[in-house]
Short mmCIF file of C-alpha atoms and ligand atoms in Angstrom, two decimals:
data_model
loop_
_atom_site.label_atom_id
_atom_site.label_comp_id
_atom_site.label_asym_id
_atom_site.label_seq_id
_atom_site.Cartn_x
_atom_site.Cartn_y
_atom_site.Cartn_z
CA MET A 1 12.52 36.34 -2.08
CA LYS A 2 10.54 34.32 0.40
CA ILE A 3 7.63 35.48 2.46
CA THR A 4 6.75 33.84 5.75
CA ALA A 5 3.91 31.41 6.36
CA PHE A 6 2.07 34.12 8.27
CA THR A 7 1.93 36.42 5.27
CA GLN A 8 0.98 33.55 3.03
CA LEU A 9 -1.88 32.59 5.31
CA ILE A 10 -3.14 36.17 5.41
CA THR A 11 -2.92 36.36 1.63
CA VAL A 12 -4.86 33.16 1.16
CA LEU A 13 -7.55 34.33 3.57
CA ALA A 14 -7.68 37.64 1.73
CA VAL A 15 -7.98 35.92 -1.64
CA THR A 16 -10.99 33.99 -0.40
CA THR A 17 -12.70 37.27 0.49
CA TRP A 18 -11.63 39.01 -2.73
CA VAL A 19 -13.27 36.26 -4.66
CA PHE A 20 -16.58 37.65 -3.49
CA LEU A 21 -15.54 41.29 -3.30
CA LEU A 22 -13.81 41.97 -6.60
CA PRO A 23 -15.46 42.10 -10.04
CA VAL A 24 -15.29 39.00 -12.20
CA PRO A 25 -12.48 40.20 -14.55
CA ALA A 26 -10.27 40.88 -11.52
CA VAL A 27 -11.01 37.40 -10.16
CA ALA A 28 -10.06 35.94 -13.52
CA ILE A 29 -6.76 37.83 -13.41
CA ILE A 30 -6.13 36.46 -9.92
CA LEU A 31 -6.75 32.98 -11.26
CA VAL A 32 -4.16 33.42 -14.01
CA LEU A 33 -1.65 34.77 -11.50
CA GLU A 34 -2.35 31.91 -9.11
CA LEU A 35 -1.91 29.24 -11.74
CA ALA A 36 1.33 30.84 -12.91
CA LEU A 37 2.55 31.00 -9.32
CA LEU A 38 1.54 27.39 -8.61
CA LEU A 39 3.32 26.08 -11.68
CA TYR A 40 6.34 28.22 -10.82
CA ILE A 41 6.53 26.76 -7.31
CA LYS A 42 5.92 23.16 -8.29
CA HIS A 43 5.06 21.44 -11.54
CA ASP A 44 5.19 17.76 -10.73
CA ARG A 45 2.59 15.13 -11.55
CA LEU A 46 0.75 15.59 -8.28
CA THR A 47 0.19 19.30 -8.90
CA MET A 48 -1.09 18.58 -12.40
CA ALA A 49 -3.39 15.89 -11.04
CA ALA A 50 -4.70 18.31 -8.39
CA ILE A 51 -5.41 20.97 -11.01
CA GLY A 52 -7.05 18.37 -13.23
CA ALA A 53 -9.25 17.03 -10.44
CA LEU A 54 -10.19 20.54 -9.43
CA THR A 55 -11.15 21.38 -13.01
CA VAL A 56 -13.37 18.32 -13.28
CA PHE A 57 -14.96 19.08 -9.92
CA THR A 58 -15.60 22.70 -10.91
CA GLY A 59 -17.13 21.53 -14.18
CA MET A 60 -19.48 19.28 -12.26
CA MET A 61 -20.43 22.11 -9.90
CA ILE A 62 -21.26 24.37 -12.83
CA LEU A 63 -23.28 21.62 -14.46
CA LEU A 64 -25.22 20.94 -11.26
CA GLN A 65 -26.04 24.61 -10.83
CA LEU A 66 -27.27 24.73 -14.42
CA ILE A 67 -29.42 21.66 -13.87
CA PHE A 68 -30.98 23.25 -10.82
CA GLY A 69 -31.92 26.27 -12.87
CA SER A 70 -29.27 28.92 -12.24
CA PRO A 71 -28.55 31.16 -15.20
CA LEU A 72 -25.32 30.44 -17.09
CA SER A 73 -23.48 33.55 -15.93
CA VAL A 74 -24.21 32.86 -12.27
CA SER A 75 -23.08 29.23 -12.53
CA LEU A 76 -19.90 30.23 -14.34
CA THR A 77 -18.91 32.90 -11.82
CA GLY A 78 -19.74 30.50 -8.99
CA GLY A 79 -17.44 27.91 -10.50
CA LEU A 80 -14.71 30.48 -11.06
CA ARG A 81 -14.89 31.69 -7.46
CA MET A 82 -14.56 28.20 -6.07
CA PHE A 83 -11.68 27.42 -8.41
CA VAL A 84 -9.79 30.55 -7.39
CA MET A 85 -10.27 29.89 -3.69
CA THR A 86 -9.07 26.32 -3.90
CA THR A 87 -6.11 27.19 -6.07
CA ALA A 88 -5.01 29.70 -3.45
CA PHE A 89 -4.88 26.88 -0.90
CA LEU A 90 -3.01 24.69 -3.36
CA CYS A 91 -0.41 27.45 -3.72
CA LEU A 92 -0.10 27.70 0.04
CA LEU A 93 0.39 23.95 0.42
CA ALA A 94 2.87 23.82 -2.45
CA ALA A 95 4.96 26.71 -1.13
CA THR A 96 5.07 25.98 2.58
CA LYS A 97 5.71 23.04 4.83
CA ILE A 98 2.74 22.08 6.98
CA GLN A 99 4.96 22.60 10.03
CA ASP A 100 5.54 26.23 9.08
CA ILE A 101 1.85 26.81 8.59
CA ALA A 102 1.14 25.24 11.96
CA GLN A 103 3.83 27.36 13.58
CA ALA A 104 2.39 30.54 12.08
CA LEU A 105 -1.03 29.55 13.37
CA VAL A 106 0.42 29.15 16.86
CA GLU A 107 2.61 32.26 16.93
CA LYS A 108 0.61 34.83 15.06
CA PHE A 109 -2.95 33.62 15.39
CA HIS A 110 -2.45 32.27 18.92
CA LEU A 111 -3.88 28.89 18.11
CA PRO A 112 -3.11 26.53 21.01
CA CYS A 113 -0.10 24.30 20.26
CA GLU A 114 -2.21 21.21 20.74
CA TYR A 115 -4.46 22.12 17.86
CA ALA A 116 -1.60 22.95 15.53
CA PHE A 117 0.01 19.67 16.49
CA MET A 118 -3.23 17.88 15.79
CA LEU A 119 -3.33 19.46 12.34
CA THR A 120 0.17 18.37 11.38
CA THR A 121 -0.31 14.91 12.85
CA ALA A 122 -3.58 14.42 11.06
CA LEU A 123 -2.03 15.46 7.77
CA ARG A 124 0.87 13.11 8.34
CA PHE A 125 -1.62 10.26 8.47
CA VAL A 126 -2.79 10.96 4.93
CA PRO A 127 0.02 9.34 2.89
CA ASP A 128 0.06 6.35 5.27
CA PHE A 129 -3.65 6.02 4.90
CA LEU A 130 -3.43 6.09 1.12
CA THR A 131 -0.91 3.22 0.96
CA ASP A 132 -2.86 1.26 3.54
CA SER A 133 -6.07 1.63 1.59
CA ALA A 134 -4.41 0.44 -1.61
CA THR A 135 -3.08 -2.64 0.18
CA THR A 136 -6.41 -3.42 1.79
CA LEU A 137 -8.19 -3.06 -1.52
CA ASP A 138 -5.74 -5.50 -3.11
CA ALA A 139 -5.95 -7.96 -0.24
CA GLN A 140 -9.74 -8.06 -0.25
CA SER A 141 -10.00 -8.35 -4.01
CA CYS A 142 -7.71 -11.38 -3.86
CA ARG A 143 -10.31 -12.90 -1.54
CA GLY A 144 -13.20 -12.20 -3.88
CA TYR A 145 -14.11 -8.55 -3.23
CA SER A 146 -15.25 -6.85 -6.39
CA ASN A 147 -16.84 -3.46 -7.01
CA ARG A 148 -19.17 -4.66 -9.69
CA GLY A 149 -22.94 -4.47 -9.46
CA ASN A 150 -25.29 -1.60 -8.69
CA VAL A 151 -24.54 1.34 -6.42
CA PHE A 152 -25.98 -0.21 -3.24
CA LYS A 153 -24.20 -3.48 -3.74
CA ARG A 154 -20.97 -1.65 -4.38
CA PHE A 155 -21.37 0.50 -1.32
CA TYR A 156 -22.13 -2.52 0.83
CA SER A 157 -19.18 -4.53 -0.41
CA TYR A 158 -16.90 -1.50 -0.06
CA LEU A 159 -17.33 -1.84 3.69
CA ALA A 160 -14.90 -4.75 3.42
CA VAL A 161 -12.23 -2.22 2.55
CA VAL A 162 -13.31 0.55 4.90
CA LYS A 163 -13.61 -1.54 8.05
CA PRO A 164 -10.01 -2.82 8.26
CA LEU A 165 -8.79 0.69 7.48
CA VAL A 166 -10.79 2.25 10.27
CA MET A 167 -9.66 -0.41 12.74
CA ARG A 168 -6.11 0.15 11.66
CA ALA A 169 -6.40 3.93 12.06
CA VAL A 170 -7.88 3.49 15.53
CA ALA A 171 -5.04 1.16 16.54
CA LYS A 172 -2.48 3.59 15.15
CA SER A 173 -3.90 6.62 16.93
CA ASP A 174 -3.93 4.58 20.13
CA THR A 175 -0.23 3.91 19.77
CA LEU A 176 0.41 7.53 18.90
CA ALA A 177 -1.51 8.81 21.92
CA LEU A 178 0.37 6.47 24.21
CA SER A 179 3.78 7.38 22.86
CA MET A 180 2.97 11.08 23.03
CA GLU A 181 1.93 10.77 26.62
CA LEU A 182 5.13 8.91 27.42
CA LYS A 183 7.12 11.74 25.87
CA GLY A 184 5.37 14.27 28.10
CA PHE A 185 2.86 15.72 25.68
CA GLY A 186 0.60 18.17 27.45
CA ALA A 187 3.34 19.54 29.72
CA ASN A 188 3.16 22.84 27.79
CA THR A 189 6.87 23.51 27.59
CA TYR A 190 7.51 23.73 23.89
CA GLN A 191 10.53 25.90 23.34
CA ASN A 192 12.28 24.60 20.26
CA MET A 193 10.81 26.83 17.56
CA THR A 194 12.77 29.67 16.01
CA PRO A 195 10.28 32.52 15.70
CA GLN A 196 9.29 33.55 12.18
CA ARG A 197 10.27 37.17 11.55
CA LEU A 198 8.51 39.37 9.03
CA CYS A 199 10.77 41.03 6.47
CA PHE A 200 10.34 43.75 3.86
CA ALA A 201 8.73 41.40 1.33
CA ASP A 202 6.17 40.43 3.95
CA TYR A 203 5.22 44.01 4.66
CA LEU A 204 5.00 44.74 0.95
CA VAL A 205 2.68 41.81 0.33
CA LEU A 206 0.61 42.61 3.40
CA PHE A 207 0.24 46.21 2.23
CA LEU A 208 -0.94 45.10 -1.21
CA VAL A 209 -3.35 42.65 0.37
CA MET A 210 -4.78 45.38 2.54
CA LEU A 211 -5.08 47.75 -0.37
CA LEU A 212 -6.97 45.24 -2.46
CA SER A 213 -9.16 44.25 0.44
CA LEU A 214 -10.28 47.85 0.80
CA TYR A 215 -11.38 47.80 -2.83
CA PRO A 216 -15.02 48.54 -2.01
CA LEU A 217 -13.90 51.80 -0.33
CA TRP A 218 -11.86 53.19 -3.20
CA SER A 219 -13.62 51.58 -6.15
CA LYS A 220 -15.93 54.55 -6.64
CA TYR A 221 -12.99 56.93 -7.17
CA ILE A 222 -11.64 55.16 -10.27
CA MET B 1 -0.74 -24.07 -13.57
CA ILE B 2 0.61 -20.58 -14.14
CA GLU B 3 2.43 -19.59 -17.27
CA ALA B 4 4.07 -16.30 -18.24
CA LYS B 5 4.97 -15.69 -21.87
CA ALA B 6 7.40 -12.86 -22.70
CA VAL B 7 5.92 -10.64 -19.99
CA ASN B 8 7.04 -7.01 -19.68
CA PHE B 9 5.88 -4.58 -17.07
CA ALA B 10 6.57 -1.05 -15.78
CA TYR B 11 4.73 1.09 -13.22
CA HIS B 12 3.19 4.23 -14.75
CA ARG B 13 5.84 5.89 -16.86
CA GLY B 14 8.67 4.51 -14.77
CA GLU B 15 11.57 2.20 -15.48
CA PRO B 16 10.79 -1.33 -16.66
CA VAL B 17 10.38 -3.60 -13.64
CA ILE B 18 9.81 -6.95 -15.35
CA ASN B 19 11.79 -7.68 -18.50
CA ASP B 20 10.62 -10.29 -20.94
CA ILE B 21 9.98 -13.06 -18.43
CA THR B 22 8.87 -16.48 -19.60
CA CYS B 23 8.27 -19.27 -17.13
CA LYS B 24 5.82 -22.00 -16.35
CA ILE B 25 4.82 -23.34 -12.97
CA GLU B 26 3.15 -26.73 -13.08
CA ASP B 27 0.50 -28.07 -10.72
CA GLY B 28 1.82 -29.41 -7.44
CA GLU B 29 5.19 -27.65 -7.56
CA PHE B 30 6.84 -25.92 -4.60
CA VAL B 31 8.65 -22.92 -6.03
CA ALA B 32 10.75 -20.33 -4.25
CA LEU B 33 10.75 -16.92 -5.94
CA LEU B 34 14.03 -15.27 -4.99
CA GLY B 35 15.90 -12.04 -5.65
CA HIS B 36 17.31 -8.94 -3.95
CA ASN B 37 15.11 -6.09 -2.67
CA GLY B 38 13.38 -4.43 -5.58
CA SER B 39 14.24 -7.19 -8.05
CA GLY B 40 10.58 -7.54 -9.02
CA LYS B 41 9.35 -10.58 -7.07
CA THR B 42 6.25 -8.92 -5.70
CA THR B 43 5.49 -7.35 -9.04
CA LEU B 44 5.74 -10.69 -10.86
CA SER B 45 3.43 -12.33 -8.35
CA ARG B 46 0.98 -9.44 -8.66
CA LEU B 47 0.98 -10.05 -12.39
CA PHE B 48 0.08 -13.70 -11.75
CA MET B 49 -2.86 -12.58 -9.63
CA ALA B 50 -4.14 -9.98 -12.15
CA LEU B 51 -3.56 -7.22 -9.58
CA VAL B 52 -1.64 -5.56 -12.40
CA HIS B 53 -1.58 -6.42 -16.08
CA PRO B 54 1.46 -6.79 -18.33
CA ARG B 55 2.52 -4.06 -20.77
CA SER B 56 3.16 -6.81 -23.26
CA GLY B 57 3.14 -10.58 -23.19
CA ASP B 58 0.53 -12.91 -21.72
CA ILE B 59 -0.19 -14.72 -18.51
CA PHE B 60 -2.18 -17.92 -18.38
CA VAL B 61 -3.75 -19.43 -15.27
CA ASP B 62 -4.92 -23.01 -15.74
CA GLY B 63 -4.63 -22.43 -19.48
CA ASP B 64 -6.76 -19.27 -19.66
CA ASN B 65 -5.40 -15.85 -20.54
CA ILE B 66 -6.08 -13.52 -17.61
CA GLU B 67 -5.68 -10.19 -19.39
CA LYS B 68 -9.38 -9.30 -19.01
CA LEU B 69 -9.82 -10.65 -15.49
CA GLU B 70 -9.58 -8.99 -12.10
CA PRO B 71 -8.27 -10.60 -8.90
CA ALA B 72 -11.75 -11.52 -7.65
CA ASP B 73 -12.25 -13.67 -10.76
CA LEU B 74 -9.11 -15.63 -9.96
CA ALA B 75 -9.64 -16.00 -6.23
CA HIS B 76 -10.89 -19.58 -6.50
CA GLN B 77 -7.89 -20.57 -8.64
CA VAL B 78 -5.05 -18.67 -7.03
CA GLY B 79 -4.82 -17.61 -3.38
CA TYR B 80 -2.61 -14.63 -2.60
CA VAL B 81 -1.39 -14.04 0.93
CA PHE B 82 -0.21 -10.57 1.84
CA GLN B 83 2.52 -9.64 4.26
CA ASN B 84 0.45 -7.62 6.70
CA PRO B 85 -2.54 -9.64 7.93
CA ASP B 86 -3.88 -6.68 9.95
CA LEU B 87 -4.81 -4.80 6.83
CA GLN B 88 -7.45 -7.29 5.78
CA ILE B 89 -9.07 -8.40 9.03
CA LEU B 90 -12.74 -7.67 8.72
CA GLU B 91 -14.92 -9.89 10.87
CA ASP B 92 -15.29 -10.50 14.59
CA THR B 93 -14.51 -14.21 14.61
CA VAL B 94 -11.83 -16.28 12.95
CA PHE B 95 -14.50 -18.41 11.34
CA ALA B 96 -16.34 -15.46 9.78
CA GLU B 97 -13.05 -13.98 8.66
CA VAL B 98 -12.15 -17.11 6.73
CA ALA B 99 -15.70 -17.34 5.39
CA TYR B 100 -15.47 -13.91 3.71
CA GLY B 101 -14.12 -15.34 0.44
CA PRO B 102 -16.69 -18.13 0.07
CA ARG B 103 -19.45 -15.64 0.99
CA CYS B 104 -18.31 -13.32 -1.80
CA LYS B 105 -18.58 -16.27 -4.17
CA LYS B 106 -22.15 -16.85 -2.90
CA LEU B 107 -21.61 -20.50 -1.99
CA SER B 108 -24.28 -22.34 -0.03
CA GLU B 109 -24.03 -22.22 3.77
CA THR B 110 -23.15 -25.90 4.01
CA ALA B 111 -20.40 -25.55 1.40
CA ILE B 112 -19.08 -22.48 3.20
CA LYS B 113 -18.99 -24.30 6.52
CA GLU B 114 -17.22 -27.27 4.99
CA GLN B 115 -14.56 -25.25 3.16
CA VAL B 116 -13.89 -22.92 6.08
CA GLN B 117 -13.47 -25.83 8.45
CA ALA B 118 -11.09 -27.54 6.06
CA ALA B 119 -9.06 -24.34 5.69
CA LEU B 120 -8.89 -23.78 9.45
CA GLN B 121 -7.81 -27.35 9.97
CA ALA B 122 -5.14 -27.12 7.29
CA MET B 123 -3.58 -24.18 9.13
CA GLY B 124 -4.07 -25.53 12.65
CA LEU B 125 -6.63 -22.94 13.66
CA GLU B 126 -9.65 -25.17 14.25
CA ASN B 127 -9.58 -24.51 18.00
CA LEU B 128 -9.60 -20.77 17.45
CA ALA B 129 -12.67 -20.64 15.21
CA ASP B 130 -14.57 -18.43 17.67
CA ALA B 131 -11.63 -16.25 18.69
CA TYR B 132 -11.45 -12.52 17.94
CA PRO B 133 -8.97 -12.24 15.03
CA ARG B 134 -7.27 -9.04 16.18
CA THR B 135 -6.15 -10.56 19.45
CA LEU B 136 -4.40 -13.53 17.84
CA SER B 137 -0.63 -13.74 18.00
CA PHE B 138 1.31 -12.51 15.02
CA GLY B 139 2.04 -16.03 13.80
CA GLN B 140 -1.58 -17.06 14.19
CA LYS B 141 -2.69 -13.99 12.24
CA ARG B 142 -0.36 -14.99 9.44
CA ARG B 143 -1.85 -18.46 9.38
CA LEU B 144 -5.29 -16.90 9.44
CA GLY B 145 -4.29 -15.01 6.29
CA VAL B 146 -3.34 -18.26 4.60
CA ALA B 147 -6.53 -19.96 5.77
CA ALA B 148 -8.59 -17.07 4.36
CA ALA B 149 -6.96 -17.60 0.97
CA LEU B 150 -7.36 -21.37 1.23
CA ALA B 151 -11.08 -21.18 1.94
CA LEU B 152 -11.83 -20.76 -1.76
CA ASN B 153 -10.05 -24.03 -2.56
CA PRO B 154 -7.44 -22.52 -4.89
CA ARG B 155 -5.04 -24.83 -6.74
CA THR B 156 -2.19 -22.38 -6.20
CA LEU B 157 -1.03 -20.29 -3.25
CA ILE B 158 1.24 -17.27 -3.63
CA LEU B 159 2.85 -16.17 -0.37
CA ASP B 160 4.76 -12.89 -0.25
CA GLU B 161 7.36 -12.87 2.53
CA ILE B 162 5.00 -14.31 5.08
CA THR B 163 7.66 -15.70 7.40
CA ASN B 164 9.17 -12.25 8.08
CA GLY B 165 9.23 -11.22 11.71
CA GLN B 166 8.35 -14.64 13.08
CA ASP B 167 10.44 -16.64 15.51
CA GLU B 168 12.12 -19.82 14.29
CA GLN B 169 9.52 -22.10 15.77
CA GLU B 170 6.59 -20.25 14.27
CA LYS B 171 8.43 -20.14 10.93
CA ASP B 172 8.94 -23.90 10.95
CA ASN B 173 5.35 -24.33 12.02
CA MET B 174 4.08 -22.26 9.10
CA MET B 175 6.38 -23.97 6.62
CA ASP B 176 5.31 -27.41 7.83
CA TYR B 177 1.67 -26.53 7.23
CA LEU B 178 2.53 -25.30 3.75
CA GLN B 179 4.55 -28.41 2.99
CA LYS B 180 1.65 -30.55 4.07
CA LEU B 181 -0.71 -28.64 1.78
CA ASN B 182 1.73 -29.17 -1.06
CA LYS B 183 2.27 -32.87 -0.41
CA GLU B 184 -1.20 -33.99 0.63
CA LYS B 185 -3.49 -31.69 -1.34
CA ARG B 186 -1.09 -31.09 -4.21
CA ILE B 187 -1.53 -27.34 -3.88
CA THR B 188 1.06 -25.42 -5.87
CA ILE B 189 3.09 -23.15 -3.60
CA ILE B 190 4.89 -20.04 -4.83
CA LEU B 191 6.91 -18.73 -1.94
CA ILE B 192 8.53 -15.30 -2.11
CA THR B 193 11.27 -15.13 0.47
CA HIS B 194 14.63 -13.70 1.47
CA ASP B 195 15.29 -16.67 3.72
CA MET B 196 17.73 -18.89 1.86
CA ASN B 197 17.48 -21.63 4.47
CA ILE B 198 13.75 -21.91 4.10
CA ALA B 199 13.98 -21.84 0.32
CA ARG B 200 16.60 -24.59 0.36
CA GLN B 201 14.80 -26.74 2.88
CA TYR B 202 11.28 -26.62 1.48
CA ALA B 203 11.26 -25.62 -2.17
CA LYS B 204 12.09 -28.01 -4.98
CA ARG B 205 12.47 -25.35 -7.60
CA ALA B 206 13.88 -21.85 -7.49
CA ILE B 207 13.25 -18.90 -9.78
CA VAL B 208 15.68 -16.04 -9.31
CA LEU B 209 15.01 -12.49 -10.45
CA ASN B 210 17.70 -9.88 -10.78
CA ASP B 211 16.65 -6.31 -11.68
CA GLY B 212 13.54 -7.63 -13.37
CA ASN B 213 15.31 -10.32 -15.37
CA LEU B 214 14.87 -14.02 -14.84
CA VAL B 215 18.42 -15.21 -14.23
CA PHE B 216 17.91 -18.68 -12.82
CA ASP B 217 15.18 -21.27 -13.14
CA GLY B 218 16.04 -24.73 -11.86
CA THR B 219 16.15 -26.94 -8.82
CA THR B 220 17.06 -25.51 -5.43
CA GLN B 221 19.60 -28.29 -5.18
CA ASP B 222 21.39 -26.93 -8.22
CA LEU B 223 21.13 -23.31 -7.02
CA TYR B 224 22.34 -24.08 -3.52
CA ASN B 225 25.14 -26.41 -4.44
CA GLY B 226 27.44 -24.66 -1.99
CA VAL B 227 29.87 -23.36 -4.57
CA ARG B 228 27.83 -21.28 -7.02
CA ASP B 229 28.54 -17.58 -6.49
CA LEU B 230 25.19 -15.90 -5.86
CA LYS B 231 26.55 -12.47 -4.92
CA GLU B 232 25.88 -10.87 -8.29
CA TRP B 233 22.17 -11.61 -7.77
CA GLY B 234 22.25 -10.32 -4.21
CA LEU B 235 21.79 -13.79 -2.70
CA THR B 236 23.99 -16.01 -0.54
CA GLN B 237 24.53 -19.72 -0.21
CA PRO B 238 22.87 -21.04 2.97
CA ILE B 239 25.46 -22.19 5.50
CA MET B 240 24.05 -25.69 5.35
CA ALA B 241 24.63 -25.77 1.60
CA ILE B 242 28.25 -24.74 2.02
CA LEU B 243 28.79 -27.33 4.75
CA SER B 244 27.06 -30.02 2.73
CA ALA B 245 29.28 -29.29 -0.25
CA ALA B 246 32.43 -29.19 1.87
CA PHE B 247 31.75 -32.48 3.65
CA ILE B 248 29.99 -34.10 0.68
CA ILE B 249 26.95 -34.88 2.78
CA SER B 250 23.51 -34.11 1.48
CA ALA B 251 21.17 -33.31 4.34
CA PRO B 252 18.07 -31.13 4.48
CA THR B 253 18.35 -30.03 8.12
CA VAL B 254 21.09 -29.32 10.64
CA GLU B 255 20.14 -32.36 12.75
CA ASP B 256 20.26 -34.57 9.72
CA PHE B 257 23.65 -33.17 8.79
CA CYS B 258 25.14 -33.73 12.25
CA GLU B 259 23.89 -37.28 12.34
CA LYS B 260 25.36 -38.13 8.97
CA LEU B 261 28.60 -36.35 9.86
CA CYS B 262 28.94 -38.40 13.06
CA LEU B 263 28.32 -41.60 11.13
CA LYS B 264 30.92 -40.63 8.58
CA GLU B 265 33.51 -39.61 11.19
CA GLY B 266 32.79 -42.82 13.11
CA GLY B 267 33.32 -44.85 9.94
CA GLU B 268 36.61 -43.16 9.20
CA ARG B 269 38.01 -43.68 12.68
N1 ATP C 301 3.46 0.79 -6.77
C1 ATP C 301 4.64 1.02 -7.36
N2 ATP C 301 4.83 2.12 -8.11
C2 ATP C 301 6.02 2.37 -8.71
N3 ATP C 301 7.09 1.58 -8.62
C3 ATP C 301 6.98 0.47 -7.89
C4 ATP C 301 5.75 0.12 -7.21
N4 ATP C 301 5.94 -1.05 -6.56
C5 ATP C 301 7.21 -1.41 -6.81
N5 ATP C 301 7.83 -0.52 -7.60
C6 ATP C 301 9.22 -0.62 -8.10
O1 ATP C 301 9.33 -1.81 -8.83
C7 ATP C 301 10.56 -2.45 -8.57
C8 ATP C 301 10.31 -3.88 -8.12
O2 ATP C 301 9.59 -3.86 -6.92
P1 ATP C 301 9.05 -5.16 -6.21
O3 ATP C 301 8.24 -4.72 -5.04
O4 ATP C 301 8.40 -6.02 -7.20
O5 ATP C 301 10.39 -5.85 -5.70
P2 ATP C 301 10.58 -7.06 -4.71
O6 ATP C 301 11.48 -8.02 -5.39
O7 ATP C 301 9.26 -7.56 -4.23
O8 ATP C 301 11.36 -6.37 -3.52
P3 ATP C 301 11.30 -6.69 -1.95
O9 ATP C 301 12.16 -7.89 -1.74
O10 ATP C 301 11.90 -5.48 -1.34
O11 ATP C 301 9.88 -6.90 -1.58
C9 ATP C 301 11.27 -1.62 -7.53
O12 ATP C 301 12.25 -0.87 -8.18
C10 ATP C 301 10.20 -0.73 -6.97
O13 ATP C 301 10.74 0.52 -6.67
MG1 MG C 302 8.27 -7.62 -2.39
#
């Protein structure tokens, strides 16, 4: 059973509101469900790394809040909320191609095509950028770049890695813009998308989402 | 001098990429590192430069074990030239670009000037010292990359497929500069290449990798004798080697070969 990108987007948006709406035990249950779902969809190294990084980041957030004097319970629920929200997005990204998400944004949320295109293009740059940055780092360290020393020194010398990357990205986007223009981008005649149709599963999920979102209305009757 | 002793390597938890390689490259040698795509050439050279460290075994540069060092520590001993020069261009003039290495090493301004000028001269870029590096031609950018590595006065240069995508003239040009460095300054050259002609013409020694194993280590003359079957390693005999073997004429270049062939034919007639 597969639900469309539209429903998934709605669900993710809903989860981000529930995080603040629902009581803490319910949020914890959502977290368990999310993690189970995420691992069901995809359990490769990257997913694990993402969960790991998120955990560390959440831990740091909680610690920071504690340092700045929030009570333990507040810091913990804050951390939990952020974790749940981010995991929802991880699920979305794991389950759906960026193109589908972009298409849903265009069709159902009436986002202009250009913006959706920008989103997918920008995301496509990410893996390229990662390999480029690894190469630049290697190349500069072979010429004597080193990230030893205090924070300021490190930051200053890191410019040696950042600058070529930025120049490269600028050059690349130049080429991209030119080639897009040559292919007639901006003519507003995109017709090659098969529309995404909602099916029973979609309506079911949407109904549940709505029900849960109205929690504040019916919570006093239970 | 670079020496590898029983070196093994694998990326992350992947398949082994380098299997038990032992070899020694002496000062002043001109070595071609050959092998099919994915045979481990780049990985072996990255091990030499401390960009990655072996799973087991040791690597020595000028007699010192490099297991605790990082590339920056080796930069004045070994220069490493990458394939894509665009990814390292940093400064607004060719001179400043080449001076980046010496500046990192905190040399005095006079020493920097001296070394940069020598490096530019060695790669034929002295007239372009004030040019903007990004607008150089592709071949010039490649030479700039070599000059940048040379500026730290390393004893060894490792060059990973730097003649790719250049026209014949620019290739010869680059190789002539490298040969001069090797002959006149006795700089050790380790050249990674898929170009059998270049390897045959310029390198004295060849090291061949096949699926991470060292399968040949000897003279290029022996490797390219025109009859050895190199297919199982994913290599081919250069046409000149086959011709030389067939006509029993040893000649480094086509022109040389034709001349000797004419002489021979003339003699026989
Ligand atoms: N960063 C990396 N992570 C994982 N595996 C890698 C990485 N780099 C290379 N490999 C793998 O290691 C093996 C050897 O790669 P290497 O780049 O050393 O080969 P090569 O001889 O330089 O090939 P080419 O001639 O194509 O440049 C290949 O199977 C490759 O897939
Ligand atoms: Mg390679």
